[in-house]
Short mmCIF file of C-alpha atoms in Angstrom, two decimals:
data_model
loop_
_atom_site.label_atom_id
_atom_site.label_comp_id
_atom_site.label_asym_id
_atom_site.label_seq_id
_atom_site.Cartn_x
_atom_site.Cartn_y
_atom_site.Cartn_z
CA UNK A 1 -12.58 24.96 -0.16
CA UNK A 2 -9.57 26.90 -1.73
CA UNK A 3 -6.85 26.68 -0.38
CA UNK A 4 -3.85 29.35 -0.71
CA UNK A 5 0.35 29.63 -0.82
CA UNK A 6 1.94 32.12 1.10
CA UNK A 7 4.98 32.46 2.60
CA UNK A 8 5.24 31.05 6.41
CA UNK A 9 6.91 32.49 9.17
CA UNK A 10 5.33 30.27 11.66
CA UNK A 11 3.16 27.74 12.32
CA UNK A 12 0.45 27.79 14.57
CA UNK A 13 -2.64 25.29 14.34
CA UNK A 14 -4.06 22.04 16.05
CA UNK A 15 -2.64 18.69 15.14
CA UNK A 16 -3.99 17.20 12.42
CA UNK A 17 -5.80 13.72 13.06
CA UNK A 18 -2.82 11.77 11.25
CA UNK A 19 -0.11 13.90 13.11
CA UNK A 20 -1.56 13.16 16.03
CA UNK A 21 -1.48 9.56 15.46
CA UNK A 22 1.91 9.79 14.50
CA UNK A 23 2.72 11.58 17.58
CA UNK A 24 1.27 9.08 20.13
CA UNK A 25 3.29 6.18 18.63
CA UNK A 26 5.57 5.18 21.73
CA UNK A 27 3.68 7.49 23.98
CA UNK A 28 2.77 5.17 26.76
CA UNK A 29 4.78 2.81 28.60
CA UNK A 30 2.65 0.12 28.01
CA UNK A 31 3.50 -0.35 24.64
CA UNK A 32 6.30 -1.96 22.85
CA UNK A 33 6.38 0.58 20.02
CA UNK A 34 8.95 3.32 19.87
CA UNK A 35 8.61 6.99 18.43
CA UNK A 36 7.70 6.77 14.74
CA UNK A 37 10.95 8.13 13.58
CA UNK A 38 11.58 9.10 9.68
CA UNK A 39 15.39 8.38 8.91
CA UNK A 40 16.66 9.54 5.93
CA UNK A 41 20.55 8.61 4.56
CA UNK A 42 22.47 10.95 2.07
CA UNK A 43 25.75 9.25 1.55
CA UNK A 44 28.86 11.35 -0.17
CA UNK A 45 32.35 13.11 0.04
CA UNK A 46 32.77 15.02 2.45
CA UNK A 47 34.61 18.30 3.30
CA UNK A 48 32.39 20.50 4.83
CA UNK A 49 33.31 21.95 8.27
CA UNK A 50 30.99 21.20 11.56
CA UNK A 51 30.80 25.02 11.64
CA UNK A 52 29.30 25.25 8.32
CA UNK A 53 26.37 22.27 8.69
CA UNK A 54 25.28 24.24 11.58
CA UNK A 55 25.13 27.77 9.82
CA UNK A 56 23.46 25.68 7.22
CA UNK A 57 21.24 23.88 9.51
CA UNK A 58 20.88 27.68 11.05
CA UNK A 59 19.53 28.95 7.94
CA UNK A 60 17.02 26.56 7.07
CA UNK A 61 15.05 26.87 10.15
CA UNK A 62 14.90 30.08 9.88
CA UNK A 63 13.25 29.97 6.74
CA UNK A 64 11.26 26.75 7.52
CA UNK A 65 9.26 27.02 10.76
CA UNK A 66 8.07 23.57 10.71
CA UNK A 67 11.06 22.44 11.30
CA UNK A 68 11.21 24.08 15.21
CA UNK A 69 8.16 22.77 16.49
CA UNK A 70 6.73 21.68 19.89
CA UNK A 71 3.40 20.42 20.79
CA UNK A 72 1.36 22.19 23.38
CA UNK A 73 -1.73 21.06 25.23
CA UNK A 74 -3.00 17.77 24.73
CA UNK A 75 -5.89 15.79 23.40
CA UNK A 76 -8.44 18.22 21.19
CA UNK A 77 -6.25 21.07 22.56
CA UNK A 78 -2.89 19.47 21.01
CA UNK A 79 -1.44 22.15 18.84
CA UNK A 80 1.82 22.95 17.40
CA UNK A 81 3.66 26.20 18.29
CA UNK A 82 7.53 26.87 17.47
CA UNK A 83 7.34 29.47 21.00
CA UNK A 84 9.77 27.42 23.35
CA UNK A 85 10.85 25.24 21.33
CA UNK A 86 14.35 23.81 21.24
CA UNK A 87 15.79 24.01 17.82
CA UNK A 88 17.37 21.16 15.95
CA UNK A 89 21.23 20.35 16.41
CA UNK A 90 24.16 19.11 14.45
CA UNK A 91 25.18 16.43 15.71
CA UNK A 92 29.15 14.62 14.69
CA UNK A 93 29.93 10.96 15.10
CA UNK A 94 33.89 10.68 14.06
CA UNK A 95 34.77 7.20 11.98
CA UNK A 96 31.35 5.88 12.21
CA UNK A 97 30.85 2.19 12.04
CA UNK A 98 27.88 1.70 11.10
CA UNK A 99 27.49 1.56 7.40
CA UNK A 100 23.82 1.92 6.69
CA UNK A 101 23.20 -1.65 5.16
CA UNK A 102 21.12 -3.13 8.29
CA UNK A 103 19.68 -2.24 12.14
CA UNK A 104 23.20 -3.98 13.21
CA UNK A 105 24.90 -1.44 15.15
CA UNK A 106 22.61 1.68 14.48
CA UNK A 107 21.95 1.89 18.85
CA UNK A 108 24.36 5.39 18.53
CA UNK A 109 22.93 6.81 15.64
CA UNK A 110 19.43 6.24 17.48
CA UNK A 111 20.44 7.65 20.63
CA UNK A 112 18.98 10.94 20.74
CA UNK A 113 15.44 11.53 22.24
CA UNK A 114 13.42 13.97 19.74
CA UNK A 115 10.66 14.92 22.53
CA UNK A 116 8.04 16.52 20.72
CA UNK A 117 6.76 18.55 24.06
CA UNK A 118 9.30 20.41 24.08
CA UNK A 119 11.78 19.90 21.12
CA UNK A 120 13.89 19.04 19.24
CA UNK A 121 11.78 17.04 16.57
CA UNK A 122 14.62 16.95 14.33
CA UNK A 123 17.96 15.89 14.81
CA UNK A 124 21.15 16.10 11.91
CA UNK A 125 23.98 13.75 11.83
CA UNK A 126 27.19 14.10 9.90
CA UNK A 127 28.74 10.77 10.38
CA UNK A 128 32.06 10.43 8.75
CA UNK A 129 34.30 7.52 8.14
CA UNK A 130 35.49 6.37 4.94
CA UNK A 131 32.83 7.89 3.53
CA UNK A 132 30.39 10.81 4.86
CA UNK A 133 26.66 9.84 5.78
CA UNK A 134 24.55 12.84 6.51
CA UNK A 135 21.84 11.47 8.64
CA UNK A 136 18.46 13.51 8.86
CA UNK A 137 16.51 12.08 12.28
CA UNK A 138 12.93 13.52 12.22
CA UNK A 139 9.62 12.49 14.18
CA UNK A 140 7.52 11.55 11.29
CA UNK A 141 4.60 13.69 13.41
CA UNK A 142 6.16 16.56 12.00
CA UNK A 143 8.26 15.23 8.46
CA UNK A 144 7.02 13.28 5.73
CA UNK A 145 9.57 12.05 2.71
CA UNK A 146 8.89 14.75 0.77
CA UNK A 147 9.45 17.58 3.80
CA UNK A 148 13.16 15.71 4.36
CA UNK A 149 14.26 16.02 0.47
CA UNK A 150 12.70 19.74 0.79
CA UNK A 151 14.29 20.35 4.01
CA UNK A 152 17.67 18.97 2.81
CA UNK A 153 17.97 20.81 -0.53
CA UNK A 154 17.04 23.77 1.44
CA UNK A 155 20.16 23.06 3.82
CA UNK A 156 22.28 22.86 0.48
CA UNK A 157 20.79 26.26 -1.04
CA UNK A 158 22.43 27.40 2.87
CA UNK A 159 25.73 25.92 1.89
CA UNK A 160 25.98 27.22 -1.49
CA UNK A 161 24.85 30.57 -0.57
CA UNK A 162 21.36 30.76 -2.67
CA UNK A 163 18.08 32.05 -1.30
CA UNK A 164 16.05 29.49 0.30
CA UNK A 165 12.54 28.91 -1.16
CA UNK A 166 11.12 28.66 2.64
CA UNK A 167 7.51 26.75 3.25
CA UNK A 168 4.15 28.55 1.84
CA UNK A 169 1.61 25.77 3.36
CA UNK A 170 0.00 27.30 6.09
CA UNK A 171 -2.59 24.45 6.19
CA UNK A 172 -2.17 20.61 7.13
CA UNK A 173 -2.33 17.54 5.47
CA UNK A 174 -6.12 16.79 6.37
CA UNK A 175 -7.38 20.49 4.86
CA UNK A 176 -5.61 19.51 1.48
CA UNK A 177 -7.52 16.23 1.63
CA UNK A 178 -10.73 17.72 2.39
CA UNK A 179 -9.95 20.54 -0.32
CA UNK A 180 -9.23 17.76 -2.81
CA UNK A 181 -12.06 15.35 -2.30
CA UNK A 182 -15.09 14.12 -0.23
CA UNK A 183 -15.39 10.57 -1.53
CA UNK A 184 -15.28 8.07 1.55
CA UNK A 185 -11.81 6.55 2.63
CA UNK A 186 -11.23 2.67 1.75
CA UNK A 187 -8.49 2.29 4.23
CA UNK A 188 -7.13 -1.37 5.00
CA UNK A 189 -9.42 -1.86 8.37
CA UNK A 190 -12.42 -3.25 7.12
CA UNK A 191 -12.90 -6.82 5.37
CA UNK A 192 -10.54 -9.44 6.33
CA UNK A 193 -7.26 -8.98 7.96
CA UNK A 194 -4.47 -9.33 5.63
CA UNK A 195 -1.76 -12.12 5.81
CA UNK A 196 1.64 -11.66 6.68
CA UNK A 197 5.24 -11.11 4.15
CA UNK A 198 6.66 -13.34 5.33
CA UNK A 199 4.12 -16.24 7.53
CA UNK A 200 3.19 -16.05 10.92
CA UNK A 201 4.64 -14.87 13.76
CA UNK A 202 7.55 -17.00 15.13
CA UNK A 203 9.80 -16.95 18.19
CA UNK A 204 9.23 -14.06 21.19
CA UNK A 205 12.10 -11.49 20.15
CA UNK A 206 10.43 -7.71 20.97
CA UNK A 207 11.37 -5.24 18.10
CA UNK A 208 12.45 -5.16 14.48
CA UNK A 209 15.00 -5.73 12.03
CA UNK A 210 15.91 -4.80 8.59
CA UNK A 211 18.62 -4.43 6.00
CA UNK A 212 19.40 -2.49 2.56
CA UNK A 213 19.90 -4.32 -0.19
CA UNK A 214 21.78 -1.97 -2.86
CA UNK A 215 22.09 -2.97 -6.33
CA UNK A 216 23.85 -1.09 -9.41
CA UNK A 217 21.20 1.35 -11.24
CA UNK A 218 19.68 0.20 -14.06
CA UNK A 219 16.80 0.80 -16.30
CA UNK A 220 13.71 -0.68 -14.72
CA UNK A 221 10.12 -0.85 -15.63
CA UNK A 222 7.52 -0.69 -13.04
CA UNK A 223 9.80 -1.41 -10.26
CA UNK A 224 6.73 -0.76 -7.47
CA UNK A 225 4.63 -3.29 -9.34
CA UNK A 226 7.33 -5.73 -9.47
CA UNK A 227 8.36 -5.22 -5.83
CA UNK A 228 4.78 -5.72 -5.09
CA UNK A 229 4.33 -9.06 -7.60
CA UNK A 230 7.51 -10.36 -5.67
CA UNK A 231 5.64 -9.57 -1.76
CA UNK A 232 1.96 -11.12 -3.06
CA UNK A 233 3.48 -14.41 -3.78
CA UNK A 234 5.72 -14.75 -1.62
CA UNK A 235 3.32 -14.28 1.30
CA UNK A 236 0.75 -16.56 -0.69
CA UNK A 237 3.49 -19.52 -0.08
CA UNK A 238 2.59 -19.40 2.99
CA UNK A 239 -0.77 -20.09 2.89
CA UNK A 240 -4.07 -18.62 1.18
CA UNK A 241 -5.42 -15.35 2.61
CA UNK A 242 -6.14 -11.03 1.33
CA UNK A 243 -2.76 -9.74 0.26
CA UNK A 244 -3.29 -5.84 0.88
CA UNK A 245 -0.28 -3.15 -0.14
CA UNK A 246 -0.25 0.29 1.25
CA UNK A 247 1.37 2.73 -0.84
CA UNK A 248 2.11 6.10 0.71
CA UNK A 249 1.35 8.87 -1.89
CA UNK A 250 2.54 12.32 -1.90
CA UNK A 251 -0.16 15.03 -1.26
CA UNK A 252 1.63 17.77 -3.06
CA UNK A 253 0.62 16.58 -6.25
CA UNK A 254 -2.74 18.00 -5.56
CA UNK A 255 -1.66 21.54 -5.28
CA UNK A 256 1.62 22.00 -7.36
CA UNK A 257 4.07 24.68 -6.05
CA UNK A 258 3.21 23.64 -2.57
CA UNK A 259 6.80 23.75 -0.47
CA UNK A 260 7.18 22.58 3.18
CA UNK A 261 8.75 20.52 5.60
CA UNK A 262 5.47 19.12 7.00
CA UNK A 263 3.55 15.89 6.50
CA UNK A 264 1.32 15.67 3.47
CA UNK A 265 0.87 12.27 2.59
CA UNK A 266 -2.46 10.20 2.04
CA UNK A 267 -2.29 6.51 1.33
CA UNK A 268 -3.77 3.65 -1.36
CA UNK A 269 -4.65 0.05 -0.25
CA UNK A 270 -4.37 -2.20 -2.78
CA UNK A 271 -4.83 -5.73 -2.50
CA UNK A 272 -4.07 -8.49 -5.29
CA UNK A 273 -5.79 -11.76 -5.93
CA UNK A 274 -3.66 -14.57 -7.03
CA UNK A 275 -2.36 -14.42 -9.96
CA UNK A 276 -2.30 -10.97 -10.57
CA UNK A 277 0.81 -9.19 -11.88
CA UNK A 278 3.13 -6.01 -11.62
CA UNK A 279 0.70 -4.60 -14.20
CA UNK A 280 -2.67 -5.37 -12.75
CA UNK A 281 -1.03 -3.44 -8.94
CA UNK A 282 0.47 -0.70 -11.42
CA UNK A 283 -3.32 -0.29 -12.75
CA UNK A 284 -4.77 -0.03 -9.47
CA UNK A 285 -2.61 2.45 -7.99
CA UNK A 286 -2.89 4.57 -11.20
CA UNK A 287 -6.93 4.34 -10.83
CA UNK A 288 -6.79 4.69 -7.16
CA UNK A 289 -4.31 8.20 -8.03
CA UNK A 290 -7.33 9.36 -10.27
CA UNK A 291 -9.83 8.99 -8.44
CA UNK A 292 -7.94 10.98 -5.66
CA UNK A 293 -8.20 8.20 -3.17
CA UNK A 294 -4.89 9.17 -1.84
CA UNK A 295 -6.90 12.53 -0.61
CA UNK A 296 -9.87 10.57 0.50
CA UNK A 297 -10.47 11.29 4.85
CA UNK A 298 -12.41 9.01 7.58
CA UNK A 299 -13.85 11.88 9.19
CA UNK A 300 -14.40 9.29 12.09
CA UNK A 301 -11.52 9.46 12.43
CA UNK A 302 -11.90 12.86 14.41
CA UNK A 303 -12.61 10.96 17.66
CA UNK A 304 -8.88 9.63 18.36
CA UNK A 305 -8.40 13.62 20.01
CA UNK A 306 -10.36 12.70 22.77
CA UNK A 307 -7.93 10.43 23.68
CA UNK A 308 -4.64 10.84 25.70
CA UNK A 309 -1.58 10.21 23.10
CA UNK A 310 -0.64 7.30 25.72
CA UNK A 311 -4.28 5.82 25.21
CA UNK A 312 -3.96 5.84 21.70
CA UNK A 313 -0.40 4.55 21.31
CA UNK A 314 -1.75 1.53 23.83
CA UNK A 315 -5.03 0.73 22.14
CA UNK A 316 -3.16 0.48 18.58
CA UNK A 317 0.26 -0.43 19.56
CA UNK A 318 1.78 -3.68 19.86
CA UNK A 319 1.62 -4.75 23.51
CA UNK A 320 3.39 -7.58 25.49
CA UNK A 321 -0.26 -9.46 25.00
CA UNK A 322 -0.71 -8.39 21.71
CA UNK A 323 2.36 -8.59 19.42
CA UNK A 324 2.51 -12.14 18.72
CA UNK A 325 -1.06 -12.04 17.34
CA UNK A 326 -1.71 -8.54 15.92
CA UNK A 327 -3.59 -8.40 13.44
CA UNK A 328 -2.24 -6.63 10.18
CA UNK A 329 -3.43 -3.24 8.59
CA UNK A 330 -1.48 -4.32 5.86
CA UNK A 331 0.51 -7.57 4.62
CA UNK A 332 3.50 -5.18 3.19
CA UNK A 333 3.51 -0.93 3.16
CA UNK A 334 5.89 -0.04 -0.18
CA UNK A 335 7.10 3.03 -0.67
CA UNK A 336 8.76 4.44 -3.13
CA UNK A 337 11.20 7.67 -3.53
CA UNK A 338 11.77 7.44 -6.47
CA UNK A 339 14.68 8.64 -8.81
CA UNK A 340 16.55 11.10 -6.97
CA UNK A 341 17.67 14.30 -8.40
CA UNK A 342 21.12 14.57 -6.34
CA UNK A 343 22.10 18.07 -8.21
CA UNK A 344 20.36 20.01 -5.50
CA UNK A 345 22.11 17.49 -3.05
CA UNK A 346 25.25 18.76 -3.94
CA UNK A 347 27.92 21.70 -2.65
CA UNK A 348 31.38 22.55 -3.69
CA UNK A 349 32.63 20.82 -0.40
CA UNK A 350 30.34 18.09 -0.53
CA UNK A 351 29.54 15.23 -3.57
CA UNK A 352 27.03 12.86 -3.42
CA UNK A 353 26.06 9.59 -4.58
CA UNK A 354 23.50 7.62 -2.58
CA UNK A 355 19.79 8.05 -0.95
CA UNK A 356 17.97 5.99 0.92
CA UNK A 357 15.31 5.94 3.71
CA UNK A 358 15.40 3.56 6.75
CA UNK A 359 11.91 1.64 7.25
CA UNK A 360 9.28 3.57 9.93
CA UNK A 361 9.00 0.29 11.75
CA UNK A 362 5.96 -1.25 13.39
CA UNK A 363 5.30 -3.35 10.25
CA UNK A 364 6.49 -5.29 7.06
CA UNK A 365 8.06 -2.59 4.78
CA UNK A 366 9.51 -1.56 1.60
CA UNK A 367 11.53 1.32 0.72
CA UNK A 368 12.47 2.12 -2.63
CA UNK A 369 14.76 4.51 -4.15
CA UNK A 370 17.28 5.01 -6.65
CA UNK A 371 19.94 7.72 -7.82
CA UNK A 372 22.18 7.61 -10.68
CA UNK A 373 24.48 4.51 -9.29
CA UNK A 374 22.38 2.73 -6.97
CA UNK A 375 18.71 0.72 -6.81
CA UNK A 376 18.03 0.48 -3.25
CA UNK A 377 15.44 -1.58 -1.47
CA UNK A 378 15.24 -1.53 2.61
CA UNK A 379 13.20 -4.34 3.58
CA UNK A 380 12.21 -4.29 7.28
CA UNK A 381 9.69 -5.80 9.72
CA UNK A 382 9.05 -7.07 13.14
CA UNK A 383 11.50 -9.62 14.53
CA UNK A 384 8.94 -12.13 14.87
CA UNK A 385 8.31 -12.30 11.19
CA UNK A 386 12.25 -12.02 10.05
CA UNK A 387 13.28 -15.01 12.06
CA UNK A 388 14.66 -18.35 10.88
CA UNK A 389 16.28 -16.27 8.43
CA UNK A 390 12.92 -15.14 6.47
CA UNK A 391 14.22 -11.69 6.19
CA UNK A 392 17.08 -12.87 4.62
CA UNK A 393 15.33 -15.53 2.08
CA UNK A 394 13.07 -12.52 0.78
CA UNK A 395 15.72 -10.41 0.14
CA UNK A 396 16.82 -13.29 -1.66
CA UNK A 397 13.94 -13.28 -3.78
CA UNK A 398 14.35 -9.65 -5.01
CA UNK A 399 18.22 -9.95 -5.39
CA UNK A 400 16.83 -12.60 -7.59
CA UNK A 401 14.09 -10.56 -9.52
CA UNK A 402 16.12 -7.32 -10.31
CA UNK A 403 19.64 -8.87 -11.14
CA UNK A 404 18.72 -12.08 -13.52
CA UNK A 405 16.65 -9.40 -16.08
CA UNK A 406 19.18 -6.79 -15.45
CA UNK A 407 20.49 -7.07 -19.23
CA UNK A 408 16.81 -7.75 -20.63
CA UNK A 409 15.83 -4.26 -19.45
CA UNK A 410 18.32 -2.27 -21.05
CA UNK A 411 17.58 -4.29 -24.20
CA UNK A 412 13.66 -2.72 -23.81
CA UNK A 413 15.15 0.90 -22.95
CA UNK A 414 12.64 0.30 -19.68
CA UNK A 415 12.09 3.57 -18.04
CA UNK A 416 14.21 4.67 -14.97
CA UNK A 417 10.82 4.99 -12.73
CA UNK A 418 7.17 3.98 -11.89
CA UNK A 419 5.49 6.71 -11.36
CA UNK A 420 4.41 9.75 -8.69
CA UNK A 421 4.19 7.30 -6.18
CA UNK A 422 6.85 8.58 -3.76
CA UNK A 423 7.69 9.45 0.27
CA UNK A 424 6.86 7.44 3.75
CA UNK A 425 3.47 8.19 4.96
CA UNK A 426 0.78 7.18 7.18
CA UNK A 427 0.19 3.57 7.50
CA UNK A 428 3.58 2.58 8.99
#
């Protein structure tokens, strides 16, 4: 199947199998999930008028119509439609206190509903303080990673008065995977259930934590694979078990010049036997990326539309009888953004210098991305796995790693990234 660009004015089409599993998270009431939310942080100086982020904001949707989107009907009749629905808002918190590094204190930055019956899905924060934070809220149903970057350098092509590029995908996620490949999908559900980051579940606190640790850029070689070394053995000193990685990948790849705010992103499981190194996971992924496993569909997987989006969100949700012994799709998800251009980040009013995504919570996970001052790594997972301070000891562990060979790798002129492994995806 070919599959062809052209400029979208609005989208109309049924869910695709992982949008609508995105869109059931925190559907029923039974559940102790919440919406699967995609936070992304752009961190700068600030000048730039309320007025102005609105036109902006204005201006993008206009030339993005997956940005105003609402779902109508339900189950196999679950489609999206931007007819009624509510557009995305600025929204301005004066002298903000939160400061990005951890879940402590983020309650008003969370506050907002984004109801995707009726909209808005997306929701734009300018939160100023000592320094600004421009805050992109998003249901991750309708945004990927790589839809936020596009849909924020399209907002700064608004505020420096250049055309937009707009979104030429009218096709999901699913028909790029099906027009890419029809080998079988090796997901993480079959075989044994992987082990835990960070040990078994501990305590009965509902919900989960995380913080950002930020370190100065640096050279790095294969900073996935090392991120991953760090997770495999760390959860091995717990006790034996399958260590199994998801790494979101970005879909676009397969079909370059594709531009839109929309989810396109498949997903590699990779699990490591002990002993294995940074360069053994780097060699996986990279075999996994050409054989187009990130494209590869469970066309089973068809069946979850005949099911209510409460149904689903209760049958694989974590539950007051469930959550304390889930078992694991994964043992960590790692993703990584990569090195982030901030040029098209930028405005005369408005100067950046930091990027970072918040984890999509539900499990253990890694975020990864770096500009031209800062490494960052957001570590989160479910409270019951953070406590007695594990969080804290495993952040610990990669303060460790990427500080003490800090001088070594500018000595070996390491390259500044690990590959075209990049944006948060399904699997969270």
């Amino acid at each position: 199947m070919k599959l062809e660009l052209a400029p979208q004015t609005s989208i109309a089409r049924r869910l695709s199998v992982f949008e609508y599993g995105h869109a059931a998270a925190g559907a029923s009431a039974k559940t102790l999930d919440p919406p699967r939310i995609i936070t992304m942080v752009l961190e700068g100086e600030s000048s730039v008028p309320p007025a102005q982020w609105e036109e902006a904001l204005r201006c993008a949707v206009a030339a993005n119509p997956g940005i105003r989107l609402r779902i109508q009907g339900s189950r196999r009749r679950a489609r999206w439609t931007g007819d009624g629905a509510l557009p995305p808002q600025v929204r301005v918190i004066e002298n903000c206190r939160w400061d990005g590094s951890s879940h402590r204190g983020i309650e008003l930055i969370e506050q907002t509903p984004l109801p995707l019956q009726t909209g808005p899905s997306t929701e734009l924060i300018i939160a100023t303080g000592e320094i600004t934070r421009l805050i992109l809220r998003t249901s991750h149903a309708v945004m990927d990673g790589g839809g936020v970057l596009h849909f924020l350098q399209e907002l700064f092509r608004a505020l420096r008065g250049e055309p937009l590029l707009g979104s030429n995908a009218p096709f999901s996620d699913v028909d790029l995977m099906r027009a890419v490949t029809s080998e079988g999908w090796k997901g993480g559900r079959g075989g044994e259930s992987p082990i835990p980051l960070t040990g078994g579940a501990r305590g009965a606190s509902i919900g989960d934590v995380w913080q950002r640790l930020t370190l100065p850029a640096r050279p790095q070689q294969n900073l996935m694979g090392r991120v991953a070394e760090v997770a495999a053995r760390h959860a091995w000193s717990f006790g034996p078990g399958t260590v199994r990685i998801a790494v979101p990948v970005n879909l676009r790849r397969h079909l370059p010049g594709l531009k839109s705010t929309m989810n396109f992103s498949g997903l590699l499981h990779v699990e490591m036997a002990p002993g294995e190194t940074a360069e053994e996971f780097r060699r996986k992924v990279r075999t996994g990326l050409e054989r187009n496993r990130d494209a590869a569909f469970p066309a089973v997987a068809e069946c979850i539309r005949y099911l209510s989006f409460g149904w689903f969100d209760q049958m694989t949700g974590r539950t007051p009888k469930n959550y304390l012994r889930r078992n694991l799709l994964e043992t960590v998800l790692i993703t990584n953004l990569g090195v982030i251009d901030m040029a098209p980040l930028t405005c005369p009013q408005f100067e950046p210098y930091n990027y970072y995504s918040l984890p999509v919570m539900g499990n253990s996970f890694i975020s990864l991305s770096a500009t031209g001052r800062h490494l960052n790594m957001v570590v989160g997972m479910p409270a019951i796995y953070a406590s007695a301070d594990r969080l804290e000891h495993f952040l610990d562990l990669l303060r460790e790693e990427f500080s003490a060979d800090a001088s070594d790798a500018v000595r070996r002129g390491a390259c500044a990234r690990s590959g075209v492994v990049h944006g948060p995806g399904p699997g969270t």
